[in-house]
Short mmCIF file of C-alpha atoms in Angstrom, two decimals:
data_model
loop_
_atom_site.label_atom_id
_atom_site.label_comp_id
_atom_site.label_asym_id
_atom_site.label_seq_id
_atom_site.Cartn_x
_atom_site.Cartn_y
_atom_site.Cartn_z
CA UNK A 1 -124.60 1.80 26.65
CA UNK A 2 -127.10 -1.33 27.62
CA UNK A 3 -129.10 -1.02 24.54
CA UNK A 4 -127.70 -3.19 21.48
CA UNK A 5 -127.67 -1.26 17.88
CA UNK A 6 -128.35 -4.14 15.62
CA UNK A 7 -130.29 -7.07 17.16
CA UNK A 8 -132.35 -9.97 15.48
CA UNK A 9 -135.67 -10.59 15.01
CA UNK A 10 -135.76 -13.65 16.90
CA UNK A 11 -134.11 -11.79 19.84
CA UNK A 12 -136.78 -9.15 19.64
CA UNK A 13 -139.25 -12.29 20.11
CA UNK A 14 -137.69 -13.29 23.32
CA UNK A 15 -137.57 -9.93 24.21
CA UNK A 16 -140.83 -9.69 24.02
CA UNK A 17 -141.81 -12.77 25.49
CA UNK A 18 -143.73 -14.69 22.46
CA UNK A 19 -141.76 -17.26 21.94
CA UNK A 20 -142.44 -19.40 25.41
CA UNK A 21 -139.73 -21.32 26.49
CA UNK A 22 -141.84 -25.03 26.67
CA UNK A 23 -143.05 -24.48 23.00
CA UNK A 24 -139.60 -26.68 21.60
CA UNK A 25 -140.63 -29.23 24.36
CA UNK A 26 -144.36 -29.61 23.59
CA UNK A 27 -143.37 -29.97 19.98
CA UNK A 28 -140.95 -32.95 20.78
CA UNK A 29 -143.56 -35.09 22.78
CA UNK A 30 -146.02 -34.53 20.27
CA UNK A 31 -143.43 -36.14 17.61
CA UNK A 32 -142.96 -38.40 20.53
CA UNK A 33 -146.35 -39.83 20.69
CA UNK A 34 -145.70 -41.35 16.71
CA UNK A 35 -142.05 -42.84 17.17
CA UNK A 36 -140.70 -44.05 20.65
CA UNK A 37 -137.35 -42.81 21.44
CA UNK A 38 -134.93 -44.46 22.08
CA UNK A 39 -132.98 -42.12 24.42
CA UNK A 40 -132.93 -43.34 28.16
CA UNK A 41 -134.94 -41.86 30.62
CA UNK A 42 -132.09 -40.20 32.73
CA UNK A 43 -130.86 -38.16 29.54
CA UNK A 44 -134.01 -36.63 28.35
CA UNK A 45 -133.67 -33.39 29.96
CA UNK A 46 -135.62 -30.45 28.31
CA UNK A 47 -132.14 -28.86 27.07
CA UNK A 48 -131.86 -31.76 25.10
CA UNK A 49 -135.96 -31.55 23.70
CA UNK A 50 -135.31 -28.44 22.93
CA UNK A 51 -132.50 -28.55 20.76
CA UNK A 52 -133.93 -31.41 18.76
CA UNK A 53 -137.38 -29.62 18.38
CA UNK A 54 -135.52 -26.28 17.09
CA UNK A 55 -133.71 -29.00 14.49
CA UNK A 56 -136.50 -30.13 13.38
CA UNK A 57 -137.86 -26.04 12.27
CA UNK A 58 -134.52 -25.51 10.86
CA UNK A 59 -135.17 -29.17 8.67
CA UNK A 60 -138.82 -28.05 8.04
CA UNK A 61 -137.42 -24.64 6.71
CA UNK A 62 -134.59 -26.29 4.89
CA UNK A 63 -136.69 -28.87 2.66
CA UNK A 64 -139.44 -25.82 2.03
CA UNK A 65 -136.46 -23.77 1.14
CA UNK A 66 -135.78 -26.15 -1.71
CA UNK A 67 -139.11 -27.44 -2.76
CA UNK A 68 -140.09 -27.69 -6.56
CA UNK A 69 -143.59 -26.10 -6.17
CA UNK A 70 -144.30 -26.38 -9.77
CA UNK A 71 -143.35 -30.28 -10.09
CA UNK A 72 -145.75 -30.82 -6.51
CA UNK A 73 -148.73 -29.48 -8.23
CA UNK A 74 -148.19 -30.81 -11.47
CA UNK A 75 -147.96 -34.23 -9.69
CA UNK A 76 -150.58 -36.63 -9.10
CA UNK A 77 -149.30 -38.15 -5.73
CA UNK A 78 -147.74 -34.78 -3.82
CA UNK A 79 -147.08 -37.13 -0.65
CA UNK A 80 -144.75 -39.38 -3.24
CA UNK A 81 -142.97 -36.78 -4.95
CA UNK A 82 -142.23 -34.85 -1.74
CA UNK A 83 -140.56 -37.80 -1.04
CA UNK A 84 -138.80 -38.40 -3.89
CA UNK A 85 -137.77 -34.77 -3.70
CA UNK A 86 -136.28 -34.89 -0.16
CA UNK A 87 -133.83 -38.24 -1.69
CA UNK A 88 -132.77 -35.84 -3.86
CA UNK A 89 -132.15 -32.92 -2.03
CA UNK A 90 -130.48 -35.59 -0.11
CA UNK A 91 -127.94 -36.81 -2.90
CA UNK A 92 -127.74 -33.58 -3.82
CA UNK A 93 -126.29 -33.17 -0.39
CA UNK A 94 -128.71 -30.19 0.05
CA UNK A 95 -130.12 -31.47 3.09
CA UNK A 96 -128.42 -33.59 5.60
CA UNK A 97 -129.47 -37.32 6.44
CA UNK A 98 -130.54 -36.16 10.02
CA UNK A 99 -132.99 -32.98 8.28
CA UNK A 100 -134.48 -35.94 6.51
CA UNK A 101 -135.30 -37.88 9.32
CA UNK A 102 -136.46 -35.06 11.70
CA UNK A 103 -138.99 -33.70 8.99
CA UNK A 104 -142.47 -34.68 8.97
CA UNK A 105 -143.37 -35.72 5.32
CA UNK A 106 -146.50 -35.75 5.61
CA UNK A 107 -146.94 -32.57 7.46
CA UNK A 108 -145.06 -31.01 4.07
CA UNK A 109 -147.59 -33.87 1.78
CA UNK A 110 -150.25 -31.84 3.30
CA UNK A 111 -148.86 -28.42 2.78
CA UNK A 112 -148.22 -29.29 -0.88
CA UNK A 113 -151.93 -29.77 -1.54
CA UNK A 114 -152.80 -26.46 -0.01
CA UNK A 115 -154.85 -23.77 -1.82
CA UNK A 116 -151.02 -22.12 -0.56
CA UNK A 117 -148.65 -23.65 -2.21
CA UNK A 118 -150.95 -23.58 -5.82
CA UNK A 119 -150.56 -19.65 -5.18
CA UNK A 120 -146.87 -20.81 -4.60
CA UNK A 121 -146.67 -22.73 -8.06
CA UNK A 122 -148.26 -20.24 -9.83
CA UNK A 123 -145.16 -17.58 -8.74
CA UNK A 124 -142.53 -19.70 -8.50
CA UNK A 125 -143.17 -20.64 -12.55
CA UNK A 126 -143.09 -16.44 -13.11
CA UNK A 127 -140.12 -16.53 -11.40
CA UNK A 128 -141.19 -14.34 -8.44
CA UNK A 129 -141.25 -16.68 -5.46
CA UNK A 130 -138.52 -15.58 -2.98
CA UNK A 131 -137.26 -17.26 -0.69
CA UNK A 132 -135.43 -16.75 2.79
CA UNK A 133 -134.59 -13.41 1.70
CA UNK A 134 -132.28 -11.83 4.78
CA UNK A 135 -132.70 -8.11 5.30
CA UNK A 136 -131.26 -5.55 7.93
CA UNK A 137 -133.31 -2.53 8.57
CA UNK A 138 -133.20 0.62 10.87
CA UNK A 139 -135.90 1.54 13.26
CA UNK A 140 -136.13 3.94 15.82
CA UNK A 141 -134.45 2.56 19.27
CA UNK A 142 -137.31 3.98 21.02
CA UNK A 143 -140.02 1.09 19.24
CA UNK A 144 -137.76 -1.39 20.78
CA UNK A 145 -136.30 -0.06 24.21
CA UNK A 146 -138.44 1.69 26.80
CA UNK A 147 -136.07 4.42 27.19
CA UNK A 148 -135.10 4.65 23.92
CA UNK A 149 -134.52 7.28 21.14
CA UNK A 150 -134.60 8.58 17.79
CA UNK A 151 -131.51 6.80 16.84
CA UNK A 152 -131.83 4.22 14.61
CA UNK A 153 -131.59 0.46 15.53
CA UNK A 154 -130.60 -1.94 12.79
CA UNK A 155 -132.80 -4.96 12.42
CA UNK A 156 -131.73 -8.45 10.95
CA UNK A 157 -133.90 -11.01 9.94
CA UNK A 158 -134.83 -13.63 7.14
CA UNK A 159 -137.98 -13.61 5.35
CA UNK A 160 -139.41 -17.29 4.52
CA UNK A 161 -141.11 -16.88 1.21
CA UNK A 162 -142.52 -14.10 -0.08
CA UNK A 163 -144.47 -13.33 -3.95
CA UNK A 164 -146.04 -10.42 -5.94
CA UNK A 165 -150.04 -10.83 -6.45
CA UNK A 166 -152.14 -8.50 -8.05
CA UNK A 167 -149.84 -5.90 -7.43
CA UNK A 168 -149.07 -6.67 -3.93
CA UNK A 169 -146.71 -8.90 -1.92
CA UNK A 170 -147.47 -11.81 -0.03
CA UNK A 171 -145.54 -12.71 3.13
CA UNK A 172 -145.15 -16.23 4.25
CA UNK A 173 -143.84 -17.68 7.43
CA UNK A 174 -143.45 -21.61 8.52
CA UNK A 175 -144.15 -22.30 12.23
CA UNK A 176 -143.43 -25.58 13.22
CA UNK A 177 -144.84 -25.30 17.10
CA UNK A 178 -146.80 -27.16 18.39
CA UNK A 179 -150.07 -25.54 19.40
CA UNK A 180 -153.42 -25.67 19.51
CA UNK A 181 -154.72 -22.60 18.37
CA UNK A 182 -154.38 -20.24 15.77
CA UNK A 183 -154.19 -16.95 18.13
CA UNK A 184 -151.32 -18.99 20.00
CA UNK A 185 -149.70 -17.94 16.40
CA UNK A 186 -150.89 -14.93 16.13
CA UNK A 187 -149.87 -13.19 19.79
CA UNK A 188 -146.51 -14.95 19.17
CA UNK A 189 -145.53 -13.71 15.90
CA UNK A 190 -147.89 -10.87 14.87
CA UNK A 191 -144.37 -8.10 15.56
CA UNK A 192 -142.03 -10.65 13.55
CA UNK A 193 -144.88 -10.24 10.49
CA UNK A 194 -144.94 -6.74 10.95
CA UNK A 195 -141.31 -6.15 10.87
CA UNK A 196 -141.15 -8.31 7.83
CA UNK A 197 -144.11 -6.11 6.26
CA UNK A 198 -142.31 -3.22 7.10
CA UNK A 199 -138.79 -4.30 5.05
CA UNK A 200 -140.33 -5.25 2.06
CA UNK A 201 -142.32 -2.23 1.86
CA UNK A 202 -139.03 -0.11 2.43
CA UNK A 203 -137.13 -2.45 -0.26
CA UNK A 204 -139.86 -2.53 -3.02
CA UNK A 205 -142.05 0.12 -2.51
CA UNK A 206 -144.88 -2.02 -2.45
CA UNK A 207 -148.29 -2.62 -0.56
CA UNK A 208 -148.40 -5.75 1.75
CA UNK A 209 -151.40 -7.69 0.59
CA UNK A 210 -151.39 -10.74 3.09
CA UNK A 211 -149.19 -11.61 6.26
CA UNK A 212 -149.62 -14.91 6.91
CA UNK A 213 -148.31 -18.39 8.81
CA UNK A 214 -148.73 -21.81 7.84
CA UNK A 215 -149.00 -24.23 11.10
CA UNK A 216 -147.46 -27.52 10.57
CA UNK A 217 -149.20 -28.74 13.62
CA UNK A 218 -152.79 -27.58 12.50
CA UNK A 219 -152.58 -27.94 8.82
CA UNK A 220 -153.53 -24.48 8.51
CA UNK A 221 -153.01 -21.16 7.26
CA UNK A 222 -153.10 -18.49 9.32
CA UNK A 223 -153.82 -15.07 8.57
CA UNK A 224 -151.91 -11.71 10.59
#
């Protein structure tokens, strides 16, 4: 009767204590460092930090969501067309004016001239780049709760991006925290991957090929 039978796969991250609770506030006083705030003193409390550094993922996501990959590598300035991308998404009222101005464009620039996001081009013009695909899938209560048992557990989540390659899929997630290093990804999100990896395998039958994070903060692409 204490044990849930559908939970998220973000819950299952606090759960399991990955996701530390000062990541959302690091992240803000890194952004911090390149524009002053303007908020006084007295009302920056770390409620407030970390609501504004969890709007700025769900912007990140948002724009990558809707990203032309083929136009960004067929253009010769990716930081410009980004930008004239995000004013469209923006009259397009796709995106809101606040997503635009909590995004880092040139954290996306950067990300757009990426060995990644060729890989992305190259699917998205074959018409097999998918992305935030939601699934809910049943596991076993007893790989969640410690006194768990064979019944199943449904699990929710949404799936960034994911593409076919030779043969395979390939598994995508954005991280916009700020960190450091790349095992700070890793340890945090290595069961959200997994459960991913496990989904699509259910839904298509196929072999995961790669399960891998792209860091905003580093620039990087992180292998799972």
């Amino acid at each position: 009767t204490d044990s849930k039978t559908k939970i998220s796969v973000t819950e299952l991250k606090k759960r399991s204590h990955i996701v530390l609770e000062e990541d959302a506030v690091a992240q803000e006083e890194r952004f911090a460092k390149e524009k002053e705030s303007i908020v006084p003193a007295f009302m920056r409390t770390e409620q407030v930090q970390e609501n504004r550094g969890a709007l700025r993922g769900s912007a990140v996501h948002k724009i990558m969501e809707e990203v032309d990959f083929i136009r960004s590598s067929q253009s010769e300035d990716r930081m410009a067309d980004i930008c004239a991308q995000i004013e469209h998404m923006l009259s397009q009222q796709r995106i809101t004016q606040e997503m635009k101005e909590l995004a880092d464009v040139r954290m996306i620039g950067k990300f757009l001239e990426s060995p990644l996001a060729a890989r992305m081009a190259v699917a998205q013009q074959k018409g097999e780049l998918y992305k935030e695909q939601p699934f809910v899938m049943g596991i076993p209560a007893s790989a969640i709760y410690e006194e768990g048992s064979d019944q199943l557990v449904l699990i929710q989540g949404i799936v960034d991006v994911y593409w076919p390659e030779d043969g395979q899929l390939v598994i995508l997630d954005y991280k916009t925290d700020a960190v450091t290093k790349e095992t700070q990804l890793t340890e945090r999100y290595r069961m959200q991957l997994d459960l991913y990896a496990q989904a699509l395998h259910k839904a298509t039958g196929k072999k995961i090929k790669e399960k891998l994070i792209y860091s905003f903060s580093l620039h990087k692409t992180v292998k799972v």
